[in-house]
mmCIF file with all atom_site columns, N, CA and C in Angstrom:
data_model
loop_
_atom_site.group_PDB
_atom_site.id
_atom_site.type_symbol
_atom_site.label_atom_id
_atom_site.label_alt_id
_atom_site.label_comp_id
_atom_site.label_asym_id
_atom_site.label_entity_id
_atom_site.label_seq_id
_atom_site.pdbx_PDB_ins_code
_atom_site.Cartn_x
_atom_site.Cartn_y
_atom_site.Cartn_z
_atom_site.occupancy
_atom_site.B_iso_or_equiv
_atom_site.pdbx_formal_charge
_atom_site.auth_seq_id
_atom_site.auth_comp_id
_atom_site.auth_asym_id
_atom_site.auth_atom_id
_atom_site.pdbx_PDB_model_num
ATOM 1   N N  . MET A 1 1  ? 10.896  -3.214 4.895   1.00 0.00 ? 1  MET A N  1
ATOM 2   C CA . MET A 1 1  ? 10.412  -3.356 3.500   1.00 0.00 ? 1  MET A CA 1
ATOM 3   C C  . MET A 1 1  ? 11.277  -2.839 2.053   1.00 0.00 ? 1  MET A C  1
ATOM 4   N N  . LYS A 1 2  ? 11.750  -3.744 1.319   1.00 0.00 ? 2  LYS A N  1
ATOM 5   C CA . LYS A 1 2  ? 12.517  -3.316 0.109   1.00 0.00 ? 2  LYS A CA 1
ATOM 6   C C  . LYS A 1 2  ? 11.514  -3.273 -1.073  1.00 0.00 ? 2  LYS A C  1
ATOM 7   N N  . VAL A 1 3  ? 11.728  -2.447 -2.303  1.00 0.00 ? 3  VAL A N  1
ATOM 8   C CA . VAL A 1 3  ? 11.554  -2.482 -3.418  1.00 0.00 ? 3  VAL A CA 1
ATOM 9   C C  . VAL A 1 3  ? 11.132  -4.015 -3.873  1.00 0.00 ? 3  VAL A C  1
ATOM 10  N N  . GLY A 1 4  ? 9.866   -4.381 -4.181  1.00 0.00 ? 4  GLY A N  1
ATOM 11  C CA . GLY A 1 4  ? 9.979   -5.392 -4.706  1.00 0.00 ? 4  GLY A CA 1
ATOM 12  C C  . GLY A 1 4  ? 8.987   -6.657 -4.071  1.00 0.00 ? 4  GLY A C  1
ATOM 13  N N  . ASP A 1 5  ? 9.049   -6.101 -2.554  1.00 0.00 ? 5  ASP A N  1
ATOM 14  C CA . ASP A 1 5  ? 8.462   -6.978 -1.569  1.00 0.00 ? 5  ASP A CA 1
ATOM 15  C C  . ASP A 1 5  ? 6.992   -6.727 -2.052  1.00 0.00 ? 5  ASP A C  1
ATOM 16  N N  . VAL A 1 6  ? 6.316   -8.075 -1.580  1.00 0.00 ? 6  VAL A N  1
ATOM 17  C CA . VAL A 1 6  ? 4.877   -8.088 -1.611  1.00 0.00 ? 6  VAL A CA 1
ATOM 18  C C  . VAL A 1 6  ? 4.323   -8.487 -0.289  1.00 0.00 ? 6  VAL A C  1
ATOM 19  N N  . PHE A 1 7  ? 3.339   -7.817 0.578   1.00 0.00 ? 7  PHE A N  1
ATOM 20  C CA . PHE A 1 7  ? 2.669   -8.293 1.386   1.00 0.00 ? 7  PHE A CA 1
ATOM 21  C C  . PHE A 1 7  ? 1.274   -8.708 1.575   1.00 0.00 ? 7  PHE A C  1
ATOM 22  N N  . ASP A 1 8  ? 0.421   -9.370 1.881   1.00 0.00 ? 8  ASP A N  1
ATOM 23  C CA . ASP A 1 8  ? -0.723  -9.880 2.250   1.00 0.00 ? 8  ASP A CA 1
ATOM 24  C C  . ASP A 1 8  ? -1.545  -9.415 3.552   1.00 0.00 ? 8  ASP A C  1
ATOM 25  N N  . LEU A 1 9  ? -2.025  -7.979 3.768   1.00 0.00 ? 9  LEU A N  1
ATOM 26  C CA . LEU A 1 9  ? -2.721  -7.828 4.563   1.00 0.00 ? 9  LEU A CA 1
ATOM 27  C C  . LEU A 1 9  ? -4.101  -7.812 5.021   1.00 0.00 ? 9  LEU A C  1
ATOM 28  N N  . THR A 1 10 ? -4.709  -8.269 6.074   1.00 0.00 ? 10 THR A N  1
ATOM 29  C CA . THR A 1 10 ? -5.973  -8.415 6.189   1.00 0.00 ? 10 THR A CA 1
ATOM 30  C C  . THR A 1 10 ? -6.252  -7.739 7.702   1.00 0.00 ? 10 THR A C  1
ATOM 31  N N  . LEU A 1 11 ? -7.450  -6.975 7.009   1.00 0.00 ? 11 LEU A N  1
ATOM 32  C CA . LEU A 1 11 ? -7.911  -5.721 8.290   1.00 0.00 ? 11 LEU A CA 1
ATOM 33  C C  . LEU A 1 11 ? -9.281  -6.593 8.639   1.00 0.00 ? 11 LEU A C  1
ATOM 34  N N  . PRO A 1 12 ? -9.539  -6.888 9.967   1.00 0.00 ? 12 PRO A N  1
ATOM 35  C CA . PRO A 1 12 ? -10.518 -7.306 10.856  1.00 0.00 ? 12 PRO A CA 1
ATOM 36  C C  . PRO A 1 12 ? -11.705 -6.084 10.305  1.00 0.00 ? 12 PRO A C  1
ATOM 37  N N  . PRO A 1 13 ? -12.628 -6.388 10.565  1.00 0.00 ? 13 PRO A N  1
ATOM 38  C CA . PRO A 1 13 ? -13.609 -5.024 10.433  1.00 0.00 ? 13 PRO A CA 1
ATOM 39  C C  . PRO A 1 13 ? -13.567 -3.980 11.441  1.00 0.00 ? 13 PRO A C  1
ATOM 40  N N  . GLU A 1 14 ? -13.085 -4.335 12.703  1.00 0.00 ? 14 GLU A N  1
ATOM 41  C CA . GLU A 1 14 ? -12.779 -3.134 13.322  1.00 0.00 ? 14 GLU A CA 1
ATOM 42  C C  . GLU A 1 14 ? -12.078 -2.107 13.015  1.00 0.00 ? 14 GLU A C  1
ATOM 43  N N  . LEU A 1 15 ? -11.091 -2.157 12.041  1.00 0.00 ? 15 LEU A N  1
ATOM 44  C CA . LEU A 1 15 ? -9.664  -1.455 11.553  1.00 0.00 ? 15 LEU A CA 1
ATOM 45  C C  . LEU A 1 15 ? -10.313 -1.341 10.107  1.00 0.00 ? 15 LEU A C  1
ATOM 46  N N  . ALA A 1 16 ? -11.513 -1.793 9.453   1.00 0.00 ? 16 ALA A N  1
ATOM 47  C CA . ALA A 1 16 ? -11.698 -1.365 8.488   1.00 0.00 ? 16 ALA A CA 1
ATOM 48  C C  . ALA A 1 16 ? -13.084 -0.565 8.313   1.00 0.00 ? 16 ALA A C  1
ATOM 49  N N  . PHE A 1 17 ? -14.257 -1.205 7.851   1.00 0.00 ? 17 PHE A N  1
ATOM 50  C CA . PHE A 1 17 ? -15.463 -0.088 7.583   1.00 0.00 ? 17 PHE A CA 1
ATOM 51  C C  . PHE A 1 17 ? -16.374 -0.400 8.861   1.00 0.00 ? 17 PHE A C  1
ATOM 52  N N  . GLY A 1 18 ? -16.191 -1.650 9.448   1.00 0.00 ? 18 GLY A N  1
ATOM 53  C CA . GLY A 1 18 ? -16.900 -1.603 10.863  1.00 0.00 ? 18 GLY A CA 1
ATOM 54  C C  . GLY A 1 18 ? -18.245 -2.268 10.789  1.00 0.00 ? 18 GLY A C  1
ATOM 55  N N  . ALA A 1 19 ? -19.174 -2.063 11.492  1.00 0.00 ? 19 ALA A N  1
ATOM 56  C CA . ALA A 1 19 ? -20.607 -2.240 11.476  1.00 0.00 ? 19 ALA A CA 1
ATOM 57  C C  . ALA A 1 19 ? -21.546 -1.699 10.258  1.00 0.00 ? 19 ALA A C  1
ATOM 58  N N  . LYS A 1 20 ? -21.151 -0.464 9.815   1.00 0.00 ? 20 LYS A N  1
ATOM 59  C CA . LYS A 1 20 ? -21.583 0.063  9.032   1.00 0.00 ? 20 LYS A CA 1
ATOM 60  C C  . LYS A 1 20 ? -21.650 -0.180 7.732   1.00 0.00 ? 20 LYS A C  1
ATOM 61  N N  . GLY A 1 21 ? -20.398 -0.799 7.244   1.00 0.00 ? 21 GLY A N  1
ATOM 62  C CA . GLY A 1 21 ? -19.754 -1.435 5.857   1.00 0.00 ? 21 GLY A CA 1
ATOM 63  C C  . GLY A 1 21 ? -19.606 0.268  4.957   1.00 0.00 ? 21 GLY A C  1
ATOM 64  N N  . ARG A 1 22 ? -20.002 0.191  3.731   1.00 0.00 ? 22 ARG A N  1
ATOM 65  C CA . ARG A 1 22 ? -20.136 1.423  2.997   1.00 0.00 ? 22 ARG A CA 1
ATOM 66  C C  . ARG A 1 22 ? -20.883 1.172  1.517   1.00 0.00 ? 22 ARG A C  1
ATOM 67  N N  . ARG A 1 23 ? -21.642 2.544  1.217   1.00 0.00 ? 23 ARG A N  1
ATOM 68  C CA . ARG A 1 23 ? -22.585 1.920  0.528   1.00 0.00 ? 23 ARG A CA 1
ATOM 69  C C  . ARG A 1 23 ? -21.797 2.592  -0.764  1.00 0.00 ? 23 ARG A C  1
ATOM 70  N N  . ALA A 1 24 ? -22.268 1.698  -2.088  1.00 0.00 ? 24 ALA A N  1
ATOM 71  C CA . ALA A 1 24 ? -21.159 2.346  -3.449  1.00 0.00 ? 24 ALA A CA 1
ATOM 72  C C  . ALA A 1 24 ? -21.610 3.619  -3.819  1.00 0.00 ? 24 ALA A C  1
ATOM 73  N N  . SER A 1 25 ? -20.533 4.113  -4.582  1.00 0.00 ? 25 SER A N  1
ATOM 74  C CA . SER A 1 25 ? -20.330 5.224  -4.967  1.00 0.00 ? 25 SER A CA 1
ATOM 75  C C  . SER A 1 25 ? -19.622 5.303  -6.100  1.00 0.00 ? 25 SER A C  1
ATOM 76  N N  . ALA A 1 26 ? -19.698 6.598  -6.742  1.00 0.00 ? 26 ALA A N  1
ATOM 77  C CA . ALA A 1 26 ? -18.821 6.590  -7.783  1.00 0.00 ? 26 ALA A CA 1
ATOM 78  C C  . ALA A 1 26 ? -17.613 5.908  -8.281  1.00 0.00 ? 26 ALA A C  1
ATOM 79  N N  . GLY A 1 27 ? -17.066 4.702  -8.743  1.00 0.00 ? 27 GLY A N  1
ATOM 80  C CA . GLY A 1 27 ? -15.789 4.275  -8.732  1.00 0.00 ? 27 GLY A CA 1
ATOM 81  C C  . GLY A 1 27 ? -15.443 3.396  -7.205  1.00 0.00 ? 27 GLY A C  1
ATOM 82  N N  . LYS A 1 28 ? -16.411 3.382  -6.511  1.00 0.00 ? 28 LYS A N  1
ATOM 83  C CA . LYS A 1 28 ? -15.967 2.717  -5.388  1.00 0.00 ? 28 LYS A CA 1
ATOM 84  C C  . LYS A 1 28 ? -17.189 1.740  -4.923  1.00 0.00 ? 28 LYS A C  1
ATOM 85  N N  . PRO A 1 29 ? -16.695 0.258  -4.978  1.00 0.00 ? 29 PRO A N  1
ATOM 86  C CA . PRO A 1 29 ? -17.940 -0.721 -4.758  1.00 0.00 ? 29 PRO A CA 1
ATOM 87  C C  . PRO A 1 29 ? -18.149 -0.622 -3.065  1.00 0.00 ? 29 PRO A C  1
ATOM 88  N N  . ALA A 1 30 ? -19.376 -1.337 -3.286  1.00 0.00 ? 30 ALA A N  1
ATOM 89  C CA . ALA A 1 30 ? -20.151 -1.223 -1.670  1.00 0.00 ? 30 ALA A CA 1
ATOM 90  C C  . ALA A 1 30 ? -19.489 -2.192 -0.881  1.00 0.00 ? 30 ALA A C  1
ATOM 91  N N  . ILE A 1 31 ? -19.331 -2.240 0.617   1.00 0.00 ? 31 ILE A N  1
ATOM 92  C CA . ILE A 1 31 ? -18.764 -3.021 1.460   1.00 0.00 ? 31 ILE A CA 1
ATOM 93  C C  . ILE A 1 31 ? -20.023 -3.459 2.362   1.00 0.00 ? 31 ILE A C  1
ATOM 94  N N  . PRO A 1 32 ? -19.711 -4.826 2.818   1.00 0.00 ? 32 PRO A N  1
ATOM 95  C CA . PRO A 1 32 ? -21.097 -5.044 3.123   1.00 0.00 ? 32 PRO A CA 1
ATOM 96  C C  . PRO A 1 32 ? -20.666 -5.118 4.905   1.00 0.00 ? 32 PRO A C  1
ATOM 97  N N  . PRO A 1 33 ? -21.834 -4.459 5.918   1.00 0.00 ? 33 PRO A N  1
ATOM 98  C CA . PRO A 1 33 ? -21.497 -4.628 7.274   1.00 0.00 ? 33 PRO A CA 1
ATOM 99  C C  . PRO A 1 33 ? -20.458 -5.699 7.720   1.00 0.00 ? 33 PRO A C  1
ATOM 100 N N  . ASN A 1 34 ? -19.278 -5.462 8.830   1.00 0.00 ? 34 ASN A N  1
ATOM 101 C CA . ASN A 1 34 ? -18.595 -6.261 9.365   1.00 0.00 ? 34 ASN A CA 1
ATOM 102 C C  . ASN A 1 34 ? -17.819 -7.156 8.659   1.00 0.00 ? 34 ASN A C  1
ATOM 103 N N  . ALA A 1 35 ? -17.255 -6.560 7.173   1.00 0.00 ? 35 ALA A N  1
ATOM 104 C CA . ALA A 1 35 ? -16.599 -7.369 6.209   1.00 0.00 ? 35 ALA A CA 1
ATOM 105 C C  . ALA A 1 35 ? -15.236 -7.359 6.339   1.00 0.00 ? 35 ALA A C  1
ATOM 106 N N  . THR A 1 36 ? -14.464 -8.184 6.401   1.00 0.00 ? 36 THR A N  1
ATOM 107 C CA . THR A 1 36 ? -12.970 -8.329 6.530   1.00 0.00 ? 36 THR A CA 1
ATOM 108 C C  . THR A 1 36 ? -12.530 -7.934 5.174   1.00 0.00 ? 36 THR A C  1
ATOM 109 N N  . ILE A 1 37 ? -11.233 -7.027 5.189   1.00 0.00 ? 37 ILE A N  1
ATOM 110 C CA . ILE A 1 37 ? -10.703 -6.302 3.772   1.00 0.00 ? 37 ILE A CA 1
ATOM 111 C C  . ILE A 1 37 ? -9.480  -7.101 3.502   1.00 0.00 ? 37 ILE A C  1
ATOM 112 N N  . ASN A 1 38 ? -9.037  -7.721 2.686   1.00 0.00 ? 38 ASN A N  1
ATOM 113 C CA . ASN A 1 38 ? -8.263  -8.092 2.351   1.00 0.00 ? 38 ASN A CA 1
ATOM 114 C C  . ASN A 1 38 ? -7.173  -7.283 1.068   1.00 0.00 ? 38 ASN A C  1
ATOM 115 N N  . TYR A 1 39 ? -5.946  -6.861 1.528   1.00 0.00 ? 39 TYR A N  1
ATOM 116 C CA . TYR A 1 39 ? -5.175  -6.210 0.446   1.00 0.00 ? 39 TYR A CA 1
ATOM 117 C C  . TYR A 1 39 ? -3.903  -6.842 -0.032  1.00 0.00 ? 39 TYR A C  1
ATOM 118 N N  . THR A 1 40 ? -3.321  -6.963 -1.010  1.00 0.00 ? 40 THR A N  1
ATOM 119 C CA . THR A 1 40 ? -2.108  -7.259 -1.629  1.00 0.00 ? 40 THR A CA 1
ATOM 120 C C  . THR A 1 40 ? -1.123  -5.747 -1.512  1.00 0.00 ? 40 THR A C  1
ATOM 121 N N  . LEU A 1 41 ? -0.106  -5.721 -0.735  1.00 0.00 ? 41 LEU A N  1
ATOM 122 C CA . LEU A 1 41 ? 0.571   -4.565 -1.129  1.00 0.00 ? 41 LEU A CA 1
ATOM 123 C C  . LEU A 1 41 ? 2.239   -4.975 -1.505  1.00 0.00 ? 41 LEU A C  1
ATOM 124 N N  . GLU A 1 42 ? 2.357   -4.013 -2.912  1.00 0.00 ? 42 GLU A N  1
ATOM 125 C CA . GLU A 1 42 ? 3.720   -4.145 -3.132  1.00 0.00 ? 42 GLU A CA 1
ATOM 126 C C  . GLU A 1 42 ? 4.559   -2.847 -3.625  1.00 0.00 ? 42 GLU A C  1
ATOM 127 N N  . LEU A 1 43 ? 5.630   -2.912 -2.885  1.00 0.00 ? 43 LEU A N  1
ATOM 128 C CA . LEU A 1 43 ? 6.256   -1.556 -2.895  1.00 0.00 ? 43 LEU A CA 1
ATOM 129 C C  . LEU A 1 43 ? 7.380   -1.500 -4.384  1.00 0.00 ? 43 LEU A C  1
ATOM 130 N N  . SER A 1 44 ? 7.066   -0.935 -5.055  1.00 0.00 ? 44 SER A N  1
ATOM 131 C CA . SER A 1 44 ? 7.393   -1.189 -6.368  1.00 0.00 ? 44 SER A CA 1
ATOM 132 C C  . SER A 1 44 ? 8.478   0.059  -6.502  1.00 0.00 ? 44 SER A C  1
ATOM 133 N N  . THR A 1 45 ? 8.181   1.535  -6.225  1.00 0.00 ? 45 THR A N  1
ATOM 134 C CA . THR A 1 45 ? 9.381   2.284  -6.043  1.00 0.00 ? 45 THR A CA 1
ATOM 135 C C  . THR A 1 45 ? 9.233   2.903  -4.729  1.00 0.00 ? 45 THR A C  1
ATOM 136 N N  . ILE A 1 46 ? 10.567  3.833  -4.434  1.00 0.00 ? 46 ILE A N  1
ATOM 137 C CA . ILE A 1 46 ? 10.502  4.511  -3.506  1.00 0.00 ? 46 ILE A CA 1
ATOM 138 C C  . ILE A 1 46 ? 11.154  5.871  -3.807  1.00 0.00 ? 46 ILE A C  1
ATOM 139 N N  . PRO A 1 47 ? 10.351  6.648  -3.639  1.00 0.00 ? 47 PRO A N  1
ATOM 140 C CA . PRO A 1 47 ? 10.447  8.111  -4.138  1.00 0.00 ? 47 PRO A CA 1
ATOM 141 C C  . PRO A 1 47 ? 11.171  9.149  -3.778  1.00 0.00 ? 47 PRO A C  1
ATOM 142 N N  . GLY A 1 48 ? 12.271  9.189  -4.640  1.00 0.00 ? 48 GLY A N  1
ATOM 143 C CA . GLY A 1 48 ? 13.626  10.452 -4.383  1.00 0.00 ? 48 GLY A CA 1
ATOM 144 C C  . GLY A 1 48 ? 14.799  9.292  -4.214  1.00 0.00 ? 48 GLY A C  1
ATOM 145 N N  . LYS A 1 49 ? 14.411  7.617  -4.101  1.00 0.00 ? 49 LYS A N  1
ATOM 146 C CA . LYS A 1 49 ? 15.557  6.968  -3.768  1.00 0.00 ? 49 LYS A CA 1
ATOM 147 C C  . LYS A 1 49 ? 16.471  6.809  -4.906  1.00 0.00 ? 49 LYS A C  1
ATOM 148 N N  . GLU A 1 50 ? 16.030  6.714  -6.388  1.00 0.00 ? 50 GLU A N  1
ATOM 149 C CA . GLU A 1 50 ? 16.987  6.918  -7.605  1.00 0.00 ? 50 GLU A CA 1
ATOM 150 C C  . GLU A 1 50 ? 17.732  8.142  -7.141  1.00 0.00 ? 50 GLU A C  1
ATOM 151 N N  . ARG A 1 51 ? 17.621  9.298  -7.021  1.00 0.00 ? 51 ARG A N  1
ATOM 152 C CA . ARG A 1 51 ? 18.539  10.648 -7.206  1.00 0.00 ? 51 ARG A CA 1
ATOM 153 C C  . ARG A 1 51 ? 19.279  10.416 -6.205  1.00 0.00 ? 51 ARG A C  1
ATOM 154 N N  . GLU A 1 52 ? 19.045  9.832  -5.073  1.00 0.00 ? 52 GLU A N  1
ATOM 155 C CA . GLU A 1 52 ? 19.756  9.611  -3.865  1.00 0.00 ? 52 GLU A CA 1
ATOM 156 C C  . GLU A 1 52 ? 21.040  8.501  -4.421  1.00 0.00 ? 52 GLU A C  1
ATOM 157 N N  . LEU A 1 53 ? 20.832  7.464  -4.986  1.00 0.00 ? 53 LEU A N  1
ATOM 158 C CA . LEU A 1 53 ? 21.777  6.595  -5.702  1.00 0.00 ? 53 LEU A CA 1
ATOM 159 C C  . LEU A 1 53 ? 22.582  7.261  -6.777  1.00 0.00 ? 53 LEU A C  1
ATOM 160 N N  . LEU A 1 54 ? 22.107  8.247  -7.572  1.00 0.00 ? 54 LEU A N  1
ATOM 161 C CA . LEU A 1 54 ? 22.829  8.740  -8.439  1.00 0.00 ? 54 LEU A CA 1
ATOM 162 C C  . LEU A 1 54 ? 24.016  9.690  -7.893  1.00 0.00 ? 54 LEU A C  1
ATOM 163 N N  . GLU A 1 55 ? 23.418  10.562 -6.905  1.00 0.00 ? 55 GLU A N  1
ATOM 164 C CA . GLU A 1 55 ? 24.496  11.397 -6.171  1.00 0.00 ? 55 GLU A CA 1
ATOM 165 C C  . GLU A 1 55 ? 25.093  10.746 -5.388  1.00 0.00 ? 55 GLU A C  1
ATOM 166 N N  . ASP A 1 56 ? 25.196  9.532  -4.995  1.00 0.00 ? 56 ASP A N  1
ATOM 167 C CA . ASP A 1 56 ? 26.291  8.244  -4.131  1.00 0.00 ? 56 ASP A CA 1
ATOM 168 C C  . ASP A 1 56 ? 27.388  7.794  -5.428  1.00 0.00 ? 56 ASP A C  1
ATOM 169 N N  . ILE A 1 57 ? 26.841  7.658  -6.185  1.00 0.00 ? 57 ILE A N  1
ATOM 170 C CA . ILE A 1 57 ? 27.521  7.270  -7.522  1.00 0.00 ? 57 ILE A CA 1
ATOM 171 C C  . ILE A 1 57 ? 28.722  8.209  -8.147  1.00 0.00 ? 57 ILE A C  1
ATOM 172 N N  . GLU A 1 58 ? 27.856  9.612  -8.225  1.00 0.00 ? 58 GLU A N  1
ATOM 173 C CA . GLU A 1 58 ? 28.791  10.945 -8.571  1.00 0.00 ? 58 GLU A CA 1
ATOM 174 C C  . GLU A 1 58 ? 29.821  11.221 -7.473  1.00 0.00 ? 58 GLU A C  1
ATOM 175 N N  . ASP A 1 59 ? 29.638  11.096 -6.291  1.00 0.00 ? 59 ASP A N  1
ATOM 176 C CA . ASP A 1 59 ? 30.568  11.181 -5.346  1.00 0.00 ? 59 ASP A CA 1
ATOM 177 C C  . ASP A 1 59 ? 31.523  10.335 -4.948  1.00 0.00 ? 59 ASP A C  1
ATOM 178 N N  . ALA A 1 60 ? 31.341  9.228  -5.579  1.00 0.00 ? 60 ALA A N  1
ATOM 179 C CA . ALA A 1 60 ? 32.803  7.934  -5.325  1.00 0.00 ? 60 ALA A CA 1
ATOM 180 C C  . ALA A 1 60 ? 33.691  8.357  -6.364  1.00 0.00 ? 60 ALA A C  1
ATOM 181 N N  . ASP A 1 61 ? 34.527  7.865  -5.702  1.00 0.00 ? 61 ASP A N  1
ATOM 182 C CA . ASP A 1 61 ? 35.730  8.200  -6.815  1.00 0.00 ? 61 ASP A CA 1
ATOM 183 C C  . ASP A 1 61 ? 36.223  6.988  -7.347  1.00 0.00 ? 61 ASP A C  1
ATOM 184 N N  . ILE A 1 62 ? 35.515  6.915  -8.522  1.00 0.00 ? 62 ILE A N  1
ATOM 185 C CA . ILE A 1 62 ? 35.501  5.689  -9.684  1.00 0.00 ? 62 ILE A CA 1
ATOM 186 C C  . ILE A 1 62 ? 36.283  5.685  -10.601 1.00 0.00 ? 62 ILE A C  1
#
């Protein structure tokens, strides 16, 4: 996975909230029993990667 990559993920109920679902709570919506959950995942940054790139540039004989 590279910075900027976008993936659509689908979780079947047995990997998500299962037969119980989830009741709504502060800031969290209710999820009905046996719901399939769909996520869109985007990798926007890799923590610490910028520092490594700067160190590589500093170490290079340019």
